[in-house]
Coordinates of C-alpha atoms in Angstrom, one line a residue:
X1 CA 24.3 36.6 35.5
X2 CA 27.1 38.8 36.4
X3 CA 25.6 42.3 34.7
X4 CA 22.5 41.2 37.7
X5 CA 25.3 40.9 40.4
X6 CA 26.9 44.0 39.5
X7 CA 23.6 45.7 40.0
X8 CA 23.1 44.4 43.2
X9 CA 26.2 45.1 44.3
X10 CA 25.6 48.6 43.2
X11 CA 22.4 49.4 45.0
X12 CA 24.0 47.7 48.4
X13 CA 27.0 50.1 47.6
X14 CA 24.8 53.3 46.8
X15 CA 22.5 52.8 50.3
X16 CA 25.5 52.4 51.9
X17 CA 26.9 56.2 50.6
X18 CA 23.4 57.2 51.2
X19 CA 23.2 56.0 54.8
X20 CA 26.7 58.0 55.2
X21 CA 25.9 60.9 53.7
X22 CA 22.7 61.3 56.2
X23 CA 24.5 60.3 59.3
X24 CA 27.1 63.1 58.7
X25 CA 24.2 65.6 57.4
X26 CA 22.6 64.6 61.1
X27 CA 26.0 65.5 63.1
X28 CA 26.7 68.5 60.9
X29 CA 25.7 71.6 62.8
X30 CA 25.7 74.1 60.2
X31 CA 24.4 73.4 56.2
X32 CA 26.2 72.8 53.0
X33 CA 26.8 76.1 50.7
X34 CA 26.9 75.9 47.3
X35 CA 29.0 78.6 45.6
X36 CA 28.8 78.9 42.1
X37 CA 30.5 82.1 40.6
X38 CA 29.7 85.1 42.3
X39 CA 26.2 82.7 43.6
X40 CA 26.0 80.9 46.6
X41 CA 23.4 79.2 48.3
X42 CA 23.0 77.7 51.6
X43 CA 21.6 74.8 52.2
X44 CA 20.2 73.4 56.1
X45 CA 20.8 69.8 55.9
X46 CA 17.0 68.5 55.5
X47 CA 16.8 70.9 52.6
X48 CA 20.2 69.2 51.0
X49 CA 18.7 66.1 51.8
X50 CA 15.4 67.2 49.7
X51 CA 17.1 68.7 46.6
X52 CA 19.3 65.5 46.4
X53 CA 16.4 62.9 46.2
X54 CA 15.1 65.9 43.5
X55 CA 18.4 65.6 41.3
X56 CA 18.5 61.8 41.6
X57 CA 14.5 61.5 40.4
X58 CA 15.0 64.3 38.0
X59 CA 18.2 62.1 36.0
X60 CA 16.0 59.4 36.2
X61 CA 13.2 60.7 34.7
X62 CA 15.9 62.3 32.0
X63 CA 17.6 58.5 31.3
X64 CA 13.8 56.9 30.6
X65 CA 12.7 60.0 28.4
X66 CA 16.6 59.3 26.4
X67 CA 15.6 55.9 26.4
X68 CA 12.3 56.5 24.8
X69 CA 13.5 58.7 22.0
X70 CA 16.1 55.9 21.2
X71 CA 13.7 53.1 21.2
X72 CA 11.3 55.7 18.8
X73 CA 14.5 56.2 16.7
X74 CA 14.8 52.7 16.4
X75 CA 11.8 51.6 15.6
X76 CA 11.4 54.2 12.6
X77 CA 14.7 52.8 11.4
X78 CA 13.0 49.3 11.2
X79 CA 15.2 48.2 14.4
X80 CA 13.5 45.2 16.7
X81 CA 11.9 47.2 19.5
X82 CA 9.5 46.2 22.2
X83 CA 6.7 48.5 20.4
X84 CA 7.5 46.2 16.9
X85 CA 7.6 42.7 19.4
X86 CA 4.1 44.0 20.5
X87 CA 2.7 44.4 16.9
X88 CA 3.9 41.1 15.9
X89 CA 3.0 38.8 18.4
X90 CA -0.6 40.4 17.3
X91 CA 0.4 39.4 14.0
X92 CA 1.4 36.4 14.6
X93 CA -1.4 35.6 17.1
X94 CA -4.0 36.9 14.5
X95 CA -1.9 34.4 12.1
X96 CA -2.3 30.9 14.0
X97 CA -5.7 32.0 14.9
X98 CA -6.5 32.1 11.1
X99 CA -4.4 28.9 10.2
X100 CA -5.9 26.9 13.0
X101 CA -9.4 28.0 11.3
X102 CA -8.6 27.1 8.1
X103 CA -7.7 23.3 9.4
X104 CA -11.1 23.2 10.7
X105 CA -12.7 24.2 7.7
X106 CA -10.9 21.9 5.9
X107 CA -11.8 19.2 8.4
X108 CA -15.4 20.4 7.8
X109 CA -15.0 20.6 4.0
X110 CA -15.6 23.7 3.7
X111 CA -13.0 23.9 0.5
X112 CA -13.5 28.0 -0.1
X113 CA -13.5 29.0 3.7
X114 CA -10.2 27.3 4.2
X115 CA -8.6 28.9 1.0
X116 CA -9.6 32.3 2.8
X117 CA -8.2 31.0 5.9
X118 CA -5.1 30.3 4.8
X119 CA -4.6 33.9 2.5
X120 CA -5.2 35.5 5.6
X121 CA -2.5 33.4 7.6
X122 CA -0.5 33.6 5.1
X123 CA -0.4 37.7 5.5
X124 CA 0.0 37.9 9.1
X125 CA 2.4 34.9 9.5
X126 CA 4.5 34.9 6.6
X127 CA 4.9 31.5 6.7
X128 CA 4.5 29.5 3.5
X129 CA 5.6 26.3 4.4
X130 CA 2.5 26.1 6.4
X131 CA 0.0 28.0 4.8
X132 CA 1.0 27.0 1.4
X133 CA -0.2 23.1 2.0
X134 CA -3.8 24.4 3.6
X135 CA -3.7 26.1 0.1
X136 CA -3.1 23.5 -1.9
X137 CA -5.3 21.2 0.6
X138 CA -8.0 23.6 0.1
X139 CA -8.1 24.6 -3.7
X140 CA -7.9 20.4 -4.2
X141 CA -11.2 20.2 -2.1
X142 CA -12.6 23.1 -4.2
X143 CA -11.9 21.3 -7.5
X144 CA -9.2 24.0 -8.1
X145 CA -6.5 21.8 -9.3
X146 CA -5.1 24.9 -11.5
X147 CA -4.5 26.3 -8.3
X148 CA -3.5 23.4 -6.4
X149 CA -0.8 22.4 -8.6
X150 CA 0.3 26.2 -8.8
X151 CA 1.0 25.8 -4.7
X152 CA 2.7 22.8 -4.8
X153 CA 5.1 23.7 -7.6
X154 CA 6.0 26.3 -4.7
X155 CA 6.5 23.9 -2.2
X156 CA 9.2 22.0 -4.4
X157 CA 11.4 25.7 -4.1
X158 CA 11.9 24.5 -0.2
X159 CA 13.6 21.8 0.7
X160 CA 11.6 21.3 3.8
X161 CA 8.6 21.2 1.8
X162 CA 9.8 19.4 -1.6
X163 CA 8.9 15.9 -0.8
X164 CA 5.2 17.4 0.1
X165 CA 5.2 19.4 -3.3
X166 CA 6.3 16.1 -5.2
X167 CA 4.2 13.8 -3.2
X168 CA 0.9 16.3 -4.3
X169 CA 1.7 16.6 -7.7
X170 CA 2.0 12.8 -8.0
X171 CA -1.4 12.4 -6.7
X172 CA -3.0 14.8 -9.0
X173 CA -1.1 12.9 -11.5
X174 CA -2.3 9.4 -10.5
X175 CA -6.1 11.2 -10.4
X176 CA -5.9 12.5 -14.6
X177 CA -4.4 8.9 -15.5
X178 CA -1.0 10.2 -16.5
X179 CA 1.0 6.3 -14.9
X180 CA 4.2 7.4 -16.6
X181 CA 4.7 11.2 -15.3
X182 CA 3.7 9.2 -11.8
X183 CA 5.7 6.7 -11.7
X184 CA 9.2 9.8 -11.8
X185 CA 7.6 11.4 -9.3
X186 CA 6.6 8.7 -6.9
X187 CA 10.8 8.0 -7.6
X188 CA 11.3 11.0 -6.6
X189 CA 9.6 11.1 -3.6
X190 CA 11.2 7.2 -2.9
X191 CA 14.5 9.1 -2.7
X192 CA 13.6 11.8 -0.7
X193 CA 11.4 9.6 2.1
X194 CA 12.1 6.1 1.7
X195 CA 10.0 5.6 4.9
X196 CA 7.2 7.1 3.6
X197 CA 5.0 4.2 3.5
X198 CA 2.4 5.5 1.1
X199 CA 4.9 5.9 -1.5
X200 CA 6.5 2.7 -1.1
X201 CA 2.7 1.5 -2.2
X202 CA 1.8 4.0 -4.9
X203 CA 5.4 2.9 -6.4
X204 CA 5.4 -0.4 -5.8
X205 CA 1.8 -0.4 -8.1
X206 CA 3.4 1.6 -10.7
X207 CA 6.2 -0.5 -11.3
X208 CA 3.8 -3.7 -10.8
X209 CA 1.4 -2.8 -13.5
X210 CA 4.1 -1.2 -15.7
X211 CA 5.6 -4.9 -15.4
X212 CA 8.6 -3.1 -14.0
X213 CA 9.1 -6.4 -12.0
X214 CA 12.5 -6.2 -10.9
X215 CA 11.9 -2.4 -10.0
X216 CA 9.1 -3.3 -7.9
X217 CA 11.4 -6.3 -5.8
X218 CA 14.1 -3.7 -4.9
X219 CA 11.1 -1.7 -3.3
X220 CA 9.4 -4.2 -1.8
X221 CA 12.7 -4.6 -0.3
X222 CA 13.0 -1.5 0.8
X223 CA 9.6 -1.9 2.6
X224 CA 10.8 -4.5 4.5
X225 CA 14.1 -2.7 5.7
X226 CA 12.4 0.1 6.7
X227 CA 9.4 -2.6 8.8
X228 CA 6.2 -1.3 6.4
X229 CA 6.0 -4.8 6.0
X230 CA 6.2 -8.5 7.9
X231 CA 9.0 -10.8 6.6
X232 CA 6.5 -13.6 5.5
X233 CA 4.4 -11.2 3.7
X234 CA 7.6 -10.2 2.1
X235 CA 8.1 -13.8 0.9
X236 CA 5.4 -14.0 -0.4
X237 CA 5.0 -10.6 -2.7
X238 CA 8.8 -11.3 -3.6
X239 CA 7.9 -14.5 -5.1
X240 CA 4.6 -13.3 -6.9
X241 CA 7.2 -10.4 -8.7
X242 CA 9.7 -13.2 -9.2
X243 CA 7.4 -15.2 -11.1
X244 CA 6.1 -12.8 -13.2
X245 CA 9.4 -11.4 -14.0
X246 CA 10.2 -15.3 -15.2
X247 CA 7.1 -15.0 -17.5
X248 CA 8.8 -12.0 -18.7
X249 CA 12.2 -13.2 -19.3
X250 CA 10.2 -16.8 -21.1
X251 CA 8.5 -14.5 -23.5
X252 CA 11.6 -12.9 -24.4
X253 CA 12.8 -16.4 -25.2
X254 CA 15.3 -17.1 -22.3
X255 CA 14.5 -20.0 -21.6
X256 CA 17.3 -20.9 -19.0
X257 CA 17.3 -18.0 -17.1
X258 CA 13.7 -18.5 -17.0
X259 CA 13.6 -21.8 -15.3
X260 CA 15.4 -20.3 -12.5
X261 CA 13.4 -17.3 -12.4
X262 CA 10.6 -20.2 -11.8
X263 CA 12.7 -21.9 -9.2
X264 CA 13.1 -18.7 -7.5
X265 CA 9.9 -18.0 -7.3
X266 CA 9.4 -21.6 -5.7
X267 CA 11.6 -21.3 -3.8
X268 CA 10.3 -17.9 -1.6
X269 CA 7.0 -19.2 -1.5
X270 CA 6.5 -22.9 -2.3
X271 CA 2.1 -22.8 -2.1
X272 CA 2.1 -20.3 -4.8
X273 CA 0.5 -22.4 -7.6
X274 CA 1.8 -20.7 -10.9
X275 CA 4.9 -20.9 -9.4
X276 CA 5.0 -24.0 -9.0
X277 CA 3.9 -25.0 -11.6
X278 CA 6.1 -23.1 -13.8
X279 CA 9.2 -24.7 -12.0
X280 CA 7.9 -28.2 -12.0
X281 CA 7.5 -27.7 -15.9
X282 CA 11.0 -26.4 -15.6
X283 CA 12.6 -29.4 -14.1
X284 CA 10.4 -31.6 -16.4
X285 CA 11.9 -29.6 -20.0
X286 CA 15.7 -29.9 -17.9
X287 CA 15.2 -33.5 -17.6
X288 CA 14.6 -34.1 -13.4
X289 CA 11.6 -35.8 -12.9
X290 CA 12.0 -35.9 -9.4
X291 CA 12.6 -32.3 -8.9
X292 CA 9.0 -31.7 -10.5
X293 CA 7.7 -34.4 -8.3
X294 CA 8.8 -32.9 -5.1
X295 CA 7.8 -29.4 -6.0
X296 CA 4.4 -30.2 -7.2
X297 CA 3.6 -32.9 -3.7
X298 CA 4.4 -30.0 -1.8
X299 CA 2.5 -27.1 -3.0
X300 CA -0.6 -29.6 -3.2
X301 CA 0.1 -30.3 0.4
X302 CA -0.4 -26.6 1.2
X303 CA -3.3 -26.5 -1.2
X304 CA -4.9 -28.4 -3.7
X305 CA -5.5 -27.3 -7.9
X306 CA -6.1 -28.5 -11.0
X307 CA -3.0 -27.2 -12.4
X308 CA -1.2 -29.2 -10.0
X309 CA -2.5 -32.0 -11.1
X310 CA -2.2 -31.5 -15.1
X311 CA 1.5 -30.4 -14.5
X312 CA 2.3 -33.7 -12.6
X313 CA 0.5 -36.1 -15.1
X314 CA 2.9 -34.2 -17.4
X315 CA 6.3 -35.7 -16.0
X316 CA 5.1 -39.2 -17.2
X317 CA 2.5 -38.5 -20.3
X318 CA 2.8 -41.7 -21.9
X319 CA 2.1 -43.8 -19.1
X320 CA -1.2 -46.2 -18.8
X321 CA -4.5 -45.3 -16.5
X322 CA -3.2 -47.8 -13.9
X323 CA 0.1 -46.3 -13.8
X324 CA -1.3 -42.8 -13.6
X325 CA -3.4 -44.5 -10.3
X326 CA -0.5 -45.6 -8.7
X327 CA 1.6 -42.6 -9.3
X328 CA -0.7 -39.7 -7.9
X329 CA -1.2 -41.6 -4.4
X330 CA 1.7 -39.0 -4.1
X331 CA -0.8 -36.3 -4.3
X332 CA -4.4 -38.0 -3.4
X333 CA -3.0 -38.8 0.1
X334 CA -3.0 -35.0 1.1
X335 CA -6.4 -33.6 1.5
X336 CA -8.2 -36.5 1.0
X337 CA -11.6 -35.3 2.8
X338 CA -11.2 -32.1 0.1
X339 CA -13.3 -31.4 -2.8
X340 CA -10.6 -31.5 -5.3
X341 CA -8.7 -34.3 -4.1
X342 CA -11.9 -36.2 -3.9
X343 CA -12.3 -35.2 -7.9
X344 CA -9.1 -35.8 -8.8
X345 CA -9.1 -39.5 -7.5
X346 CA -12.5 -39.9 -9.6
X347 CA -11.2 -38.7 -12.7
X348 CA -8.3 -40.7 -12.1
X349 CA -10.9 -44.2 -11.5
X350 CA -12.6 -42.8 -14.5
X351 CA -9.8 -43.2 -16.7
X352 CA -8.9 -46.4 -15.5
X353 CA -12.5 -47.4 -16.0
X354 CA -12.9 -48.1 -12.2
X355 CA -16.4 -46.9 -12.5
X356 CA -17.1 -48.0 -8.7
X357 CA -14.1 -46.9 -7.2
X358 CA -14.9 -43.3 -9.1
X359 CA -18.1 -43.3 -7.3
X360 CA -16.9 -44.3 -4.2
X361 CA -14.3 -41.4 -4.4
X362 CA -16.4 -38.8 -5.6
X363 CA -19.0 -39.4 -2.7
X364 CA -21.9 -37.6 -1.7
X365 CA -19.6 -34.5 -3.1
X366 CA -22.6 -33.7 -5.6
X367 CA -25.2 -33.3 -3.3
X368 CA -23.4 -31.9 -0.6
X369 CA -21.3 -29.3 -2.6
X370 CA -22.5 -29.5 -6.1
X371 CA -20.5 -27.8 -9.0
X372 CA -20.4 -28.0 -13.0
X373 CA -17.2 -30.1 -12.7
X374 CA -19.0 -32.1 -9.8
X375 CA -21.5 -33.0 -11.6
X376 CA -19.9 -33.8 -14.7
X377 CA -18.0 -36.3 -13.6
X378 CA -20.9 -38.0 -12.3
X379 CA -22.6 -38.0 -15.3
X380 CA -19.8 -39.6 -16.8
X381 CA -19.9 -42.6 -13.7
X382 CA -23.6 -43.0 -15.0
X383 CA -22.7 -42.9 -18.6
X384 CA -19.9 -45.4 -17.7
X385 CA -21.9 -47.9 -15.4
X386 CA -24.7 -47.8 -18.4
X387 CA -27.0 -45.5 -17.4
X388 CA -29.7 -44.2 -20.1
X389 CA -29.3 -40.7 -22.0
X390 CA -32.0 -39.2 -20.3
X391 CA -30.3 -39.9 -16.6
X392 CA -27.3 -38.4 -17.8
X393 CA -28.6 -35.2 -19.7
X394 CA -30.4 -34.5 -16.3
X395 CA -27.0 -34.6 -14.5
X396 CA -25.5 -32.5 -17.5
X397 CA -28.5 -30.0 -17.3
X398 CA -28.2 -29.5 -13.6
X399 CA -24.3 -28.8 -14.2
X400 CA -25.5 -25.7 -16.6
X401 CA -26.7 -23.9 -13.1
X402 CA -24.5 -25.5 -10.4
X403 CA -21.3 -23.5 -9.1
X404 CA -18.1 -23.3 -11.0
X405 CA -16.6 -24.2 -7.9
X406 CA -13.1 -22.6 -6.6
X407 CA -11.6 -19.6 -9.1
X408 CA -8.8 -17.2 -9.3
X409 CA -11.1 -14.7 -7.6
X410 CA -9.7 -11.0 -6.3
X411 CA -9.9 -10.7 -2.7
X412 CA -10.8 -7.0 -3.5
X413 CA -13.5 -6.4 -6.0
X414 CA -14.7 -10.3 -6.7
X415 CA -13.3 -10.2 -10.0
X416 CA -13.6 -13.5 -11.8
X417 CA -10.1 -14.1 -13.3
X418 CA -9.4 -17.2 -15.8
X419 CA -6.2 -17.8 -15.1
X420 CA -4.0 -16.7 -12.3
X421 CA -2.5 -12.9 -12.9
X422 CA -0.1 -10.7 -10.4
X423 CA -2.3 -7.6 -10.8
X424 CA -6.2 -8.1 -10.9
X425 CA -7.5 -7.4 -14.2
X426 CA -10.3 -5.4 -12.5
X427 CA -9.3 -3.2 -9.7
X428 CA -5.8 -3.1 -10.3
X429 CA -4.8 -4.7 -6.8
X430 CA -1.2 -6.8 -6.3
X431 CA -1.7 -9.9 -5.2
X432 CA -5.2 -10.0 -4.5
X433 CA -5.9 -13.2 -6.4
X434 CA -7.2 -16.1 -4.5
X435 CA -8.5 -19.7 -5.3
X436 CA -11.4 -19.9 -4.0
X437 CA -15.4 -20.5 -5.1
X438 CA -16.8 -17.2 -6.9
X439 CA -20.2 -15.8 -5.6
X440 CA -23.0 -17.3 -7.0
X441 CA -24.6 -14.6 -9.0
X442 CA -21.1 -14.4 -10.5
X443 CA -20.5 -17.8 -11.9
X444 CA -20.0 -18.7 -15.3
X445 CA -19.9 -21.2 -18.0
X446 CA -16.6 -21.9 -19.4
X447 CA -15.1 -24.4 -22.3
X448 CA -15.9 -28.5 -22.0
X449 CA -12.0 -28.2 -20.9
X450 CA -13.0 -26.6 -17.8
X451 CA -15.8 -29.8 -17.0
X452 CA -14.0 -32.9 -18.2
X453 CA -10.9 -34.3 -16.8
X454 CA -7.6 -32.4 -17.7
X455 CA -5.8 -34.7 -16.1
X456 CA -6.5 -37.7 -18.2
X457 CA -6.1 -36.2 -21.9
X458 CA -4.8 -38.5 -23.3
X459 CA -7.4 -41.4 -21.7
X460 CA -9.9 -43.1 -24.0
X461 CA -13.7 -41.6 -24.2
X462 CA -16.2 -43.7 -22.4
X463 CA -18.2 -45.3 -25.4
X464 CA -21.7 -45.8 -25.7
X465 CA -22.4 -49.4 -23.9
X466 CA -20.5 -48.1 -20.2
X467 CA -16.9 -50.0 -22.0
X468 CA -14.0 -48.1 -23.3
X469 CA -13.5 -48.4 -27.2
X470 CA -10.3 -50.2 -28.1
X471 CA -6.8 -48.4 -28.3
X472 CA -6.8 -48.2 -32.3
X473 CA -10.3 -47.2 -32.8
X474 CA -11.4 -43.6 -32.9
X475 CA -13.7 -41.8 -30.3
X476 CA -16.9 -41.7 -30.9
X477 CA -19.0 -38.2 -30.5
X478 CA -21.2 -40.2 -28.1
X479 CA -23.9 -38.6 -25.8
X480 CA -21.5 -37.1 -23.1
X481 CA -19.2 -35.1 -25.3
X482 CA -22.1 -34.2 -27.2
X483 CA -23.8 -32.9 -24.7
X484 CA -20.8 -30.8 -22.9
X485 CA -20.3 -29.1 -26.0
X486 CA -24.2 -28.5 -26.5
X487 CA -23.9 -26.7 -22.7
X488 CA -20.7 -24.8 -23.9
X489 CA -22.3 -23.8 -27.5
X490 CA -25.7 -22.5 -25.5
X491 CA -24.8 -21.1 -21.7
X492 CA -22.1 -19.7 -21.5
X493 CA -21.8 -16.7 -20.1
X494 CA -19.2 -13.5 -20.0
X495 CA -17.3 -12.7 -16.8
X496 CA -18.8 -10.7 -14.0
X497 CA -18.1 -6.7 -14.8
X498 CA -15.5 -5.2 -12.5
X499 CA -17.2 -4.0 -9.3
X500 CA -15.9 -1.3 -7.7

């Protein structure tokens, strides 16, 4: 600013002189004479004028050609010139225009042409942090992973670049099977982006699957700091790892810290089944009956199971059918319209050989939504109300084909799970396990334990006149059992193969 005001106050200055100087030349009669030594040389004042404006362009001409051989001097000495900032902004045009190539190329998939692409970029720009990923990038899509991995061990050298280098060798990694070498990386690259939502994932599966569970809860805390996750979907993941991390500590045989593991669990999400279960179970081995009561009424409030059912006849086990009746009003109230409500009231009538009230309970539930257990349970109405063998093996054999009804089935790959797991045994997916009915072509036959009532174990078999044999005489093997196990012995069938 003030070296461009000094020049203009120097050109004003200089007319100025030059304006002078001519106005005097003008009024000056005679000429200027120049005497130098015995020389001397006059001068008429238009020719002064003339050799002046000749001096002037003459040093001018004299400063640009000085300037010139500096700026040659300089630039042979390796100096910044404006000849060098010509011959790289070429460079460095020819650079981008080769790096922005290679990116389409690798958008194309054209592996090979990017790899070239970037070489070239690479020696014009100089520049590896960005031509070193399109490497790497490109020599993956080529099936080079020698040379992949070779670029990204470069990457870690630059700390702008390391968590990329990390983040790429940890997906080659994950890609050749190698969970353990994985899971330090995807650490690694947790400490240097704890934003980075992908690695929150890929970690948070690592440590899931390597049963890591209180690993995985302090990053699945982490994703909800940093928002990569909703708060209720947090409450519910949390309680999934806090479950399975109170199987973990049961196996080791702590049983107290256990329980409240299991409470825990409960306690963030109180639907979850297995949790629930595992804390009513809890309260029932601590003695507080009413603590299992309220946990299981809840959770089959929010949703109806089987194991909700066996758990809560298991606070009072000794009790009679009639008792049992009364008692689960607690949980037949909810959901009475529902399948398994509808079954569970049945079973219940079975037991207390309310043969009429079973049917009336179980409905038109057969024919409207038929399943093996369905089914069974009407065969056993028939069996009980005196109904000939032949009625009943019908019912049995249409049970062999009909649905399972509702599974622990992944919400991912439709794997058919037999009892409830964090990780799906199939596809590897956290918490991807649902209760709900299997696809058809999937179904499958399990154990007589999977037709008949769990929830009346200890209840007497239905004998072979429609009456209940007395307390102190044994069960007889009579057509019903006979059959069940005949079904079990002949149809079933293995789990559906993980789909992909």
């Amino acid at each position: 600013m003030l070296w461009s005001l000094f020049k203009i106050i120097l050109f004003v200055a200089v007319i100025a002189l030059l304006t002078l100087g001519a106005g005097q030349l003008m009024e000056t009669s005679g000429g200027i004479r120049i005497a130098i030594g015995s020389t001397e040389l006059n001068l008429q004042p238009l020719q002064a004028v003339i050799v002046g404006v000749l001096l002037v362009l003459a040093i001018w001409v004299a400063i640009v050609l000085i300037g010139l051989l500096i700026a040659f001097i300089r630039f042979v000495n390796g100096d910044e010139t404006a000849i060098s900032r010509y011959f790289d902004r070429s460079r460095e045009r020819k650079g981008y225009e080769a790096l922005a190539e290679g990116m389409i190329a690798l958008a194309s998939g054209e592996g090979s042409t990017a790899m070239s692409k970037a070489s070239r970029a690479e020696k014009y720009l100089r520049r590896p942090e960005l031509t070193n990923l399109l490497t790497a990038q490109a020599a993956e899509m080529s099936g080079d992973k020698r040379k992949a991995n070779e670029v990204y061990r470069r990457l870690l050298r630059d700390e702008r670049t390391q968590f990329v280098g990390v983040r790429g060798i940890m997906k080659q990694k994950l890609a050749e099977g190698d969970t353990e070498t994985a899971m330090k990386l995807a650490q690694k690259a947790f400490a240097l982006k704890p934003r980075h939502t992908e690695t929150q994932d890929v970690l948070l599966g690592l440590q899931a699957r390597d049963s890591d569970w209180s690993g995985a809860r302090k990053t699945l805390g982490a994703k909800l700091k940093y928002g990569a996750l909703p708060r209720d979907v947090h409450k519910r993941r949390d309680a999934v790892l806090a479950l399975s991390e109170a199987k973990g500590i049961l196996n080791d045989g702590n049983d107290i810290k256990a329980r409240e593991a299991a409470i825990e669990a409960n306690r963030l999400s109180p639907d979850l089944v297995p949790a629930a279960v595992m804390a009513a179970r809890s309260y029932i081995e601590d003695g507080k009956p009413r603590y299992a009561t309220r946990v299981l009424t809840k959770a089959w409030s929010a949703q109806p199971h089987p194991e909700l059912a066996a758990a809560f006849a298991d606070i009072v086990p000794d009790e009679t059918p009639t008792e049992r009746l009364k008692r689960f009003r607690a949980l037949t109230k909810h959901h009475e319209g529902e399948p398994e409500t509808q079954m569970l009231k049945t079973e219940l009538n079975i037991a207390a050989e309310d043969f009429a009230s079973a049917r009336k309970a179980l409905g038109f539930l057969p024919d409207d939504i038929p399943s093996q257990r369905a089914l069974t349970l009407l065969a056993a109405i028939e069996r009980g109300e005196g109904a000939d063998d032949q009625t009943v093996r019908a019912l049995l054999a249409r049970a062999v084909t009909a649905p399972r009804g509702p599974q622990w089935v992944c919400d991912n790959c439709n794997y058919v799970h037999e009892a409830w797991t964090p990780i799906c045994e199939a596809c590897k997916g956290f918490d991807t396990l649902a209760w709900k009915p299997a696809p058809e072509t999937e179904s499958t036959m399990q154990g007589s334990a999977g037709m008949l009532p769990m929830i009346v174990g200890g209840a007497e078999e239905i004998s072979e006149d429609g009456g209940a044999p007395d307390q102190d005489e044994a069960p007889d093997a009579e057509v019903l059992d006979a059959e069940v196990v005949q079904l079990d012995a002949d149809d079933t069938r293995e789990a559906p193969a993980p789909t992909s």
